[in-house]
PDB file of C-alpha atoms in Angstrom:
ATOM      1  CA  MET G   1     -30.177   2.970  75.905  1.00 76.00           C
ATOM      2  CA  GLU G   2     -29.934   0.015  78.318  1.00 82.00           C
ATOM      3  CA  GLU G   3     -32.121   1.784  80.898  1.00 85.00           C
ATOM      4  CA  LEU G   4     -34.876   2.100  78.309  1.00 84.00           C
ATOM      5  CA  PHE G   5     -34.569  -1.639  77.558  1.00 86.00           C
ATOM      6  CA  ARG G   6     -34.828  -2.524  81.256  1.00 85.00           C
ATOM      7  CA  ALA G   7     -37.943  -0.353  81.576  1.00 87.00           C
ATOM      8  CA  LEU G   8     -39.620  -2.256  78.729  1.00 87.00           C
ATOM      9  CA  ALA G   9     -38.557  -5.624  80.182  1.00 85.00           C
ATOM     10  CA  GLY G  10     -40.242  -4.530  83.416  1.00 85.00           C
ATOM     11  CA  LEU G  11     -43.584  -5.360  81.787  1.00 84.00           C
ATOM     12  CA  LYS G  12     -44.018  -8.849  83.208  1.00 81.00           C
ATOM     13  CA  GLY G  13     -46.702 -11.462  83.401  1.00 80.00           C
ATOM     14  CA  LYS G  14     -48.370 -14.177  81.393  1.00 80.00           C
ATOM     15  CA  LYS G  15     -49.790 -11.580  79.015  1.00 81.00           C
ATOM     16  CA  TYR G  16     -46.279 -10.769  77.733  1.00 83.00           C
ATOM     17  CA  ASP G  17     -44.922 -14.329  77.433  1.00 81.00           C
ATOM     18  CA  GLY G  18     -44.188 -15.044  73.791  1.00 82.00           C
ATOM     19  CA  SER G  19     -44.914 -11.466  72.695  1.00 88.00           C
ATOM     20  CA  TYR G  20     -42.574  -9.971  70.157  1.00 89.00           C
ATOM     21  CA  ILE G  21     -41.584  -6.573  68.837  1.00 92.00           C
ATOM     22  CA  GLY G  22     -43.068  -5.599  65.491  1.00 92.00           C
ATOM     23  CA  ARG G  23     -41.471  -2.166  65.377  1.00 93.00           C
ATOM     24  CA  VAL G  24     -39.176  -0.038  67.502  1.00 94.00           C
ATOM     25  CA  ILE G  25     -38.231   3.602  66.981  1.00 93.00           C
ATOM     26  CA  TRP G  26     -35.268   4.976  68.912  1.00 92.00           C
ATOM     27  CA  ALA G  27     -34.270   8.645  69.026  1.00 91.00           C
ATOM     28  CA  GLN G  28     -31.503  10.491  70.813  1.00 86.00           C
ATOM     29  CA  MET G  29     -32.524  14.000  71.838  1.00 77.00           C
ATOM     30  CA  GLU G  30     -29.554  15.207  73.915  1.00 71.00           C
ATOM     31  CA  GLU G  31     -25.841  14.463  73.601  1.00 65.00           C
ATOM     32  CA  ASN G  32     -25.040  14.625  77.320  1.00 63.00           C
ATOM     33  CA  GLU G  33     -26.543  11.872  79.397  1.00 62.00           C
ATOM     34  CA  ASP G  34     -27.828  12.707  82.862  1.00 66.00           C
ATOM     35  CA  LEU G  35     -27.564   9.473  84.838  1.00 61.00           C
ATOM     36  CA  SER G  36     -30.080  10.708  87.397  1.00 69.00           C
ATOM     37  CA  ALA G  37     -32.791  11.431  84.817  1.00 75.00           C
ATOM     38  CA  ALA G  38     -36.105   9.663  85.375  1.00 83.00           C
ATOM     39  CA  ILE G  39     -37.560   7.080  83.001  1.00 88.00           C
ATOM     40  CA  ASP G  40     -41.183   7.543  81.911  1.00 90.00           C
ATOM     41  CA  LEU G  41     -43.047   4.517  80.503  1.00 91.00           C
ATOM     42  CA  ARG G  42     -46.497   5.057  79.000  1.00 92.00           C
ATOM     43  CA  ILE G  43     -48.828   2.654  77.276  1.00 93.00           C
ATOM     44  CA  VAL G  44     -50.062   4.730  74.352  1.00 94.00           C
ATOM     45  CA  ARG G  45     -52.530   2.203  72.940  1.00 95.00           C
ATOM     46  CA  GLU G  46     -53.554  -1.314  73.792  1.00 93.00           C
ATOM     47  CA  THR G  47     -55.712  -3.802  71.926  1.00 92.00           C
ATOM     48  CA  ARG G  48     -55.950  -7.561  72.171  1.00 90.00           C
ATOM     49  CA  LYS G  49     -53.509  -7.808  69.221  1.00 92.00           C
ATOM     50  CA  TYR G  50     -50.839  -5.290  70.172  1.00 93.00           C
ATOM     51  CA  MET G  51     -49.615  -2.669  72.590  1.00 93.00           C
ATOM     52  CA  LYS G  52     -47.871   0.593  71.688  1.00 95.00           C
ATOM     53  CA  ILE G  53     -45.461   1.738  74.392  1.00 94.00           C
ATOM     54  CA  ARG G  54     -43.460   4.957  74.676  1.00 93.00           C
ATOM     55  CA  ILE G  55     -40.438   5.114  77.007  1.00 92.00           C
ATOM     56  CA  GLU G  56     -38.502   8.366  77.480  1.00 90.00           C
ATOM     57  CA  LYS G  57     -35.587   9.481  79.583  1.00 85.00           C
ATOM     58  CA  GLU G  58     -36.246  13.169  80.375  1.00 78.00           C
ATOM     59  CA  GLN G  59     -35.588  14.714  76.941  1.00 73.00           C
ATOM     60  CA  GLN G  60     -32.397  12.678  76.411  1.00 81.00           C
ATOM     61  CA  ALA G  61     -33.544   9.617  74.493  1.00 86.00           C
ATOM     62  CA  GLY G  62     -36.653   7.612  73.872  1.00 90.00           C
ATOM     63  CA  ILE G  63     -38.043   4.513  72.245  1.00 91.00           C
ATOM     64  CA  GLU G  64     -41.464   3.679  70.938  1.00 94.00           C
ATOM     65  CA  VAL G  65     -42.268  -0.020  70.708  1.00 94.00           C
ATOM     66  CA  VAL G  66     -45.121  -1.890  69.077  1.00 93.00           C
ATOM     67  CA  LEU G  67     -45.398  -5.149  70.993  1.00 91.00           C
ATOM     68  CA  LEU G  68     -47.377  -7.898  69.236  1.00 91.00           C
ATOM     69  CA  PHE G  69     -49.094 -10.586  71.262  1.00 88.00           C
ATOM     70  CA  PRO G  70     -48.775 -14.345  70.586  1.00 79.00           C
ATOM     71  CA  GLY G  71     -51.176 -15.868  68.138  1.00 72.00           C
ATOM     72  CA  GLU G  72     -51.440 -12.683  66.111  1.00 48.00           C
ATOM     73  CA  LYS G  73     -49.934 -12.435  62.660  1.00 48.00           C
ATOM     74  CA  LYS G  74     -47.710  -9.521  61.762  1.00 47.00           C
ATOM     75  CA  ALA G  75     -48.445  -7.381  58.741  1.00 43.00           C
ATOM     76  CA  ALA G  76     -47.313  -9.002  55.519  1.00 39.00           C
ATOM     77  CA  ALA G  77     -43.567  -8.925  55.051  1.00 40.00           C
ATOM     78  CA  ALA G  78     -41.965  -7.204  52.114  1.00 40.00           C
ATOM     79  CA  PRO G  79     -42.505  -9.058  48.831  1.00 41.00           C
ATOM     80  CA  SER G  80     -40.244 -12.057  48.257  1.00 44.00           C
ATOM     81  CA  ALA G  81     -39.193 -12.875  51.790  1.00 50.00           C
ATOM     82  CA  GLU G  82     -36.968 -15.540  50.204  1.00 55.00           C
ATOM     83  CA  LEU G  83     -34.321 -13.603  48.333  1.00 54.00           C
ATOM     84  CA  GLU G  84     -32.491 -14.595  45.209  1.00 53.00           C
ATOM     85  CA  LEU G  85     -28.897 -13.916  46.221  1.00 50.00           C
ATOM     86  CA  ALA G  86     -26.264 -14.327  43.534  1.00 45.00           C
ATOM     87  CA  GLU G  87     -23.537 -12.909  45.801  1.00 54.00           C
ATOM     88  CA  LEU G  88     -22.874 -12.094  49.433  1.00 56.00           C
ATOM     89  CA  PRO G  89     -25.950 -10.454  50.974  1.00 65.00           C
ATOM     90  CA  GLY G  90     -24.177  -7.234  52.036  1.00 82.00           C
ATOM     91  CA  ALA G  91     -21.962  -6.045  54.872  1.00 90.00           C
ATOM     92  CA  PHE G  92     -21.643  -8.372  57.851  1.00 92.00           C
ATOM     93  CA  LEU G  93     -23.439  -7.069  60.958  1.00 93.00           C
ATOM     94  CA  HIS G  94     -23.247  -9.816  63.575  1.00 95.00           C
ATOM     95  CA  CYS G  95     -23.806 -13.490  64.356  1.00 96.00           C
ATOM     96  CA  PHE G  96     -25.479 -13.645  67.764  1.00 96.00           C
ATOM     97  CA  THR G  97     -24.559 -16.571  69.997  1.00 96.00           C
ATOM     98  CA  SER G  98     -26.923 -18.125  72.537  1.00 96.00           C
ATOM     99  CA  ALA G  99     -24.572 -16.863  75.259  1.00 96.00           C
ATOM    100  CA  GLU G 100     -24.805 -13.276  73.942  1.00 97.00           C
ATOM    101  CA  ILE G 101     -28.603 -13.513  73.870  1.00 96.00           C
ATOM    102  CA  GLN G 102     -28.667 -14.886  77.416  1.00 96.00           C
ATOM    103  CA  CYS G 103     -26.306 -12.143  78.647  1.00 95.00           C
ATOM    104  CA  PHE G 104     -28.429  -9.419  76.994  1.00 95.00           C
ATOM    105  CA  THR G 105     -31.734 -10.746  78.313  1.00 94.00           C
ATOM    106  CA  GLN G 106     -30.329 -11.089  81.837  1.00 94.00           C
ATOM    107  CA  ALA G 107     -28.909  -7.541  81.799  1.00 93.00           C
ATOM    108  CA  ALA G 108     -32.203  -6.149  80.468  1.00 92.00           C
ATOM    109  CA  GLY G 109     -34.367  -8.304  82.740  1.00 90.00           C
ATOM    110  CA  ASP G 110     -36.135  -9.776  79.699  1.00 90.00           C
ATOM    111  CA  GLU G 111     -37.764 -13.062  80.754  1.00 88.00           C
ATOM    112  CA  ASN G 112     -39.667 -13.730  77.527  1.00 89.00           C
ATOM    113  CA  PRO G 113     -39.358 -17.487  76.832  1.00 90.00           C
ATOM    114  CA  ILE G 114     -38.825 -16.938  73.075  1.00 92.00           C
ATOM    115  CA  HIS G 115     -35.256 -15.868  73.970  1.00 94.00           C
ATOM    116  CA  GLU G 116     -34.499 -19.164  75.733  1.00 93.00           C
ATOM    117  CA  GLY G 117     -33.803 -22.761  74.753  1.00 91.00           C
ATOM    118  CA  GLU G 118     -31.662 -24.393  72.094  1.00 90.00           C
ATOM    119  CA  ASN G 119     -32.630 -21.998  69.299  1.00 91.00           C
ATOM    120  CA  PRO G 120     -33.463 -18.648  70.940  1.00 95.00           C
ATOM    121  CA  VAL G 121     -34.847 -15.666  69.044  1.00 95.00           C
ATOM    122  CA  VAL G 122     -32.512 -12.665  69.095  1.00 96.00           C
ATOM    123  CA  PRO G 123     -34.228  -9.867  71.065  1.00 95.00           C
ATOM    124  CA  GLY G 124     -35.349  -7.002  68.849  1.00 94.00           C
ATOM    125  CA  LEU G 125     -33.745  -4.505  71.217  1.00 94.00           C
ATOM    126  CA  GLN G 126     -30.441  -6.385  70.932  1.00 96.00           C
ATOM    127  CA  LEU G 127     -30.633  -5.929  67.151  1.00 96.00           C
ATOM    128  CA  LEU G 128     -31.385  -2.230  67.719  1.00 95.00           C
ATOM    129  CA  GLN G 129     -28.348  -1.926  69.997  1.00 94.00           C
ATOM    130  CA  CYS G 130     -26.162  -3.689  67.417  1.00 95.00           C
ATOM    131  CA  LEU G 131     -27.321  -1.276  64.682  1.00 95.00           C
ATOM    132  CA  HIS G 132     -26.582   1.684  66.936  1.00 93.00           C
ATOM    133  CA  GLN G 133     -23.071   0.328  67.527  1.00 94.00           C
ATOM    134  CA  LYS G 134     -22.544  -0.048  63.767  1.00 93.00           C
ATOM    135  CA  TYR G 135     -23.891   3.480  63.132  1.00 93.00           C
ATOM    136  CA  PRO G 136     -22.747   5.445  66.225  1.00 92.00           C
ATOM    137  CA  ALA G 137     -23.613   8.809  64.630  1.00 92.00           C
ATOM    138  CA  ALA G 138     -27.273   7.753  64.356  1.00 93.00           C
ATOM    139  CA  LYS G 139     -29.756  10.062  66.062  1.00 92.00           C
ATOM    140  CA  HIS G 140     -32.863   8.156  64.964  1.00 94.00           C
ATOM    141  CA  ILE G 141     -33.444   4.495  64.065  1.00 96.00           C
ATOM    142  CA  ASP G 142     -36.841   3.228  62.893  1.00 97.00           C
ATOM    143  CA  LEU G 143     -36.667  -0.566  62.839  1.00 96.00           C
ATOM    144  CA  ARG G 144     -39.469  -2.805  61.499  1.00 96.00           C
ATOM    145  CA  PHE G 145     -39.137  -6.518  62.102  1.00 95.00           C
ATOM    146  CA  LEU G 146     -40.236  -8.724  59.230  1.00 94.00           C
ATOM    147  CA  GLN G 147     -39.159 -12.145  60.539  1.00 93.00           C
ATOM    148  CA  PRO G 148     -37.317 -13.462  63.590  1.00 94.00           C
ATOM    149  CA  VAL G 149     -33.585 -14.100  63.587  1.00 94.00           C
ATOM    150  CA  TYR G 150     -32.212 -16.951  65.649  1.00 95.00           C
ATOM    151  CA  ALA G 151     -28.946 -17.597  67.467  1.00 96.00           C
ATOM    152  CA  GLN G 152     -26.072 -18.628  65.180  1.00 95.00           C
ATOM    153  CA  GLU G 153     -27.594 -16.992  62.080  1.00 94.00           C
ATOM    154  CA  PRO G 154     -25.183 -14.492  60.523  1.00 94.00           C
ATOM    155  CA  VAL G 155     -26.913 -11.144  59.932  1.00 95.00           C
ATOM    156  CA  TYR G 156     -25.898  -8.891  57.039  1.00 94.00           C
ATOM    157  CA  ILE G 157     -26.904  -5.334  56.134  1.00 94.00           C
ATOM    158  CA  GLN G 158     -27.966  -4.409  52.617  1.00 92.00           C
ATOM    159  CA  ARG G 159     -28.805  -0.844  51.535  1.00 91.00           C
ATOM    160  CA  GLU G 160     -31.563  -0.356  49.035  1.00 90.00           C
ATOM    161  CA  ASP G 161     -33.723   2.687  48.279  1.00 89.00           C
ATOM    162  CA  GLY G 162     -32.504   4.544  51.378  1.00 89.00           C
ATOM    163  CA  LEU G 163     -33.327   1.680  53.755  1.00 94.00           C
ATOM    164  CA  HIS G 164     -31.036  -0.744  55.564  1.00 95.00           C
ATOM    165  CA  TYR G 165     -32.295  -4.313  55.303  1.00 94.00           C
ATOM    166  CA  GLY G 166     -31.197  -7.087  57.643  1.00 95.00           C
ATOM    167  CA  ILE G 167     -30.566 -10.378  55.867  1.00 93.00           C
ATOM    168  CA  ALA G 168     -30.242 -13.778  57.569  1.00 92.00           C
ATOM    169  CA  GLY G 169     -29.851 -16.766  55.277  1.00 86.00           C
ATOM    170  CA  ARG G 170     -32.046 -15.921  52.324  1.00 84.00           C
ATOM    171  CA  ARG G 171     -34.603 -13.950  54.370  1.00 90.00           C
ATOM    172  CA  ARG G 172     -35.170 -10.261  55.005  1.00 92.00           C
ATOM    173  CA  ILE G 173     -35.515 -10.013  58.756  1.00 94.00           C
ATOM    174  CA  PHE G 174     -35.834  -6.252  59.229  1.00 96.00           C
ATOM    175  CA  ALA G 175     -36.028  -2.913  57.456  1.00 96.00           C
ATOM    176  CA  ALA G 176     -34.417   0.077  59.142  1.00 96.00           C
ATOM    177  CA  GLU G 177     -34.447   3.784  58.443  1.00 96.00           C
ATOM    178  CA  ILE G 178     -31.314   5.268  60.019  1.00 95.00           C
ATOM    179  CA  THR G 179     -30.797   9.020  60.329  1.00 93.00           C
ATOM    180  CA  GLU G 180     -27.328  10.181  61.248  1.00 88.00           C
ATOM    181  CA  GLY G 181     -26.794  13.603  62.681  1.00 78.00           C
TER     182      GLY G 181
END
């Protein structure tokens, strides 16, 4: 999975500064990983608002990412982004520290400035990796980001109508469809 992340982070330049992931779909195709397998990165579609990228590792695993460019608004979030929570928001997933974010971005080669500073945004691919660690039997994860999550914000998982929702504070931050195999 990390090789796929590094391939995406290889897209560098002013054009990508401040861009963010709107959606990422990860799928595992083969159980056995061939370390010598080649990585194929293709830009499937590009507009001034977004870029759709497909990255595959020779029939073993792949991700498809919709990268949104700065200044563009994402599609409307699910109704009631502010949740009325009478109890704990679900099962604890993780509370990302600034040091963890820095370590992840360095390992992946991600130089996007939104992941730096006093209050960095957690990389979407780091959230994907965390979900995969929580659900190791997953063969497919379709993750839509609704709002950013920042360092030091505890993230919880709530299941509703077959989806896994990420909750930080009183906000839904992502919706994930997870298929275990």
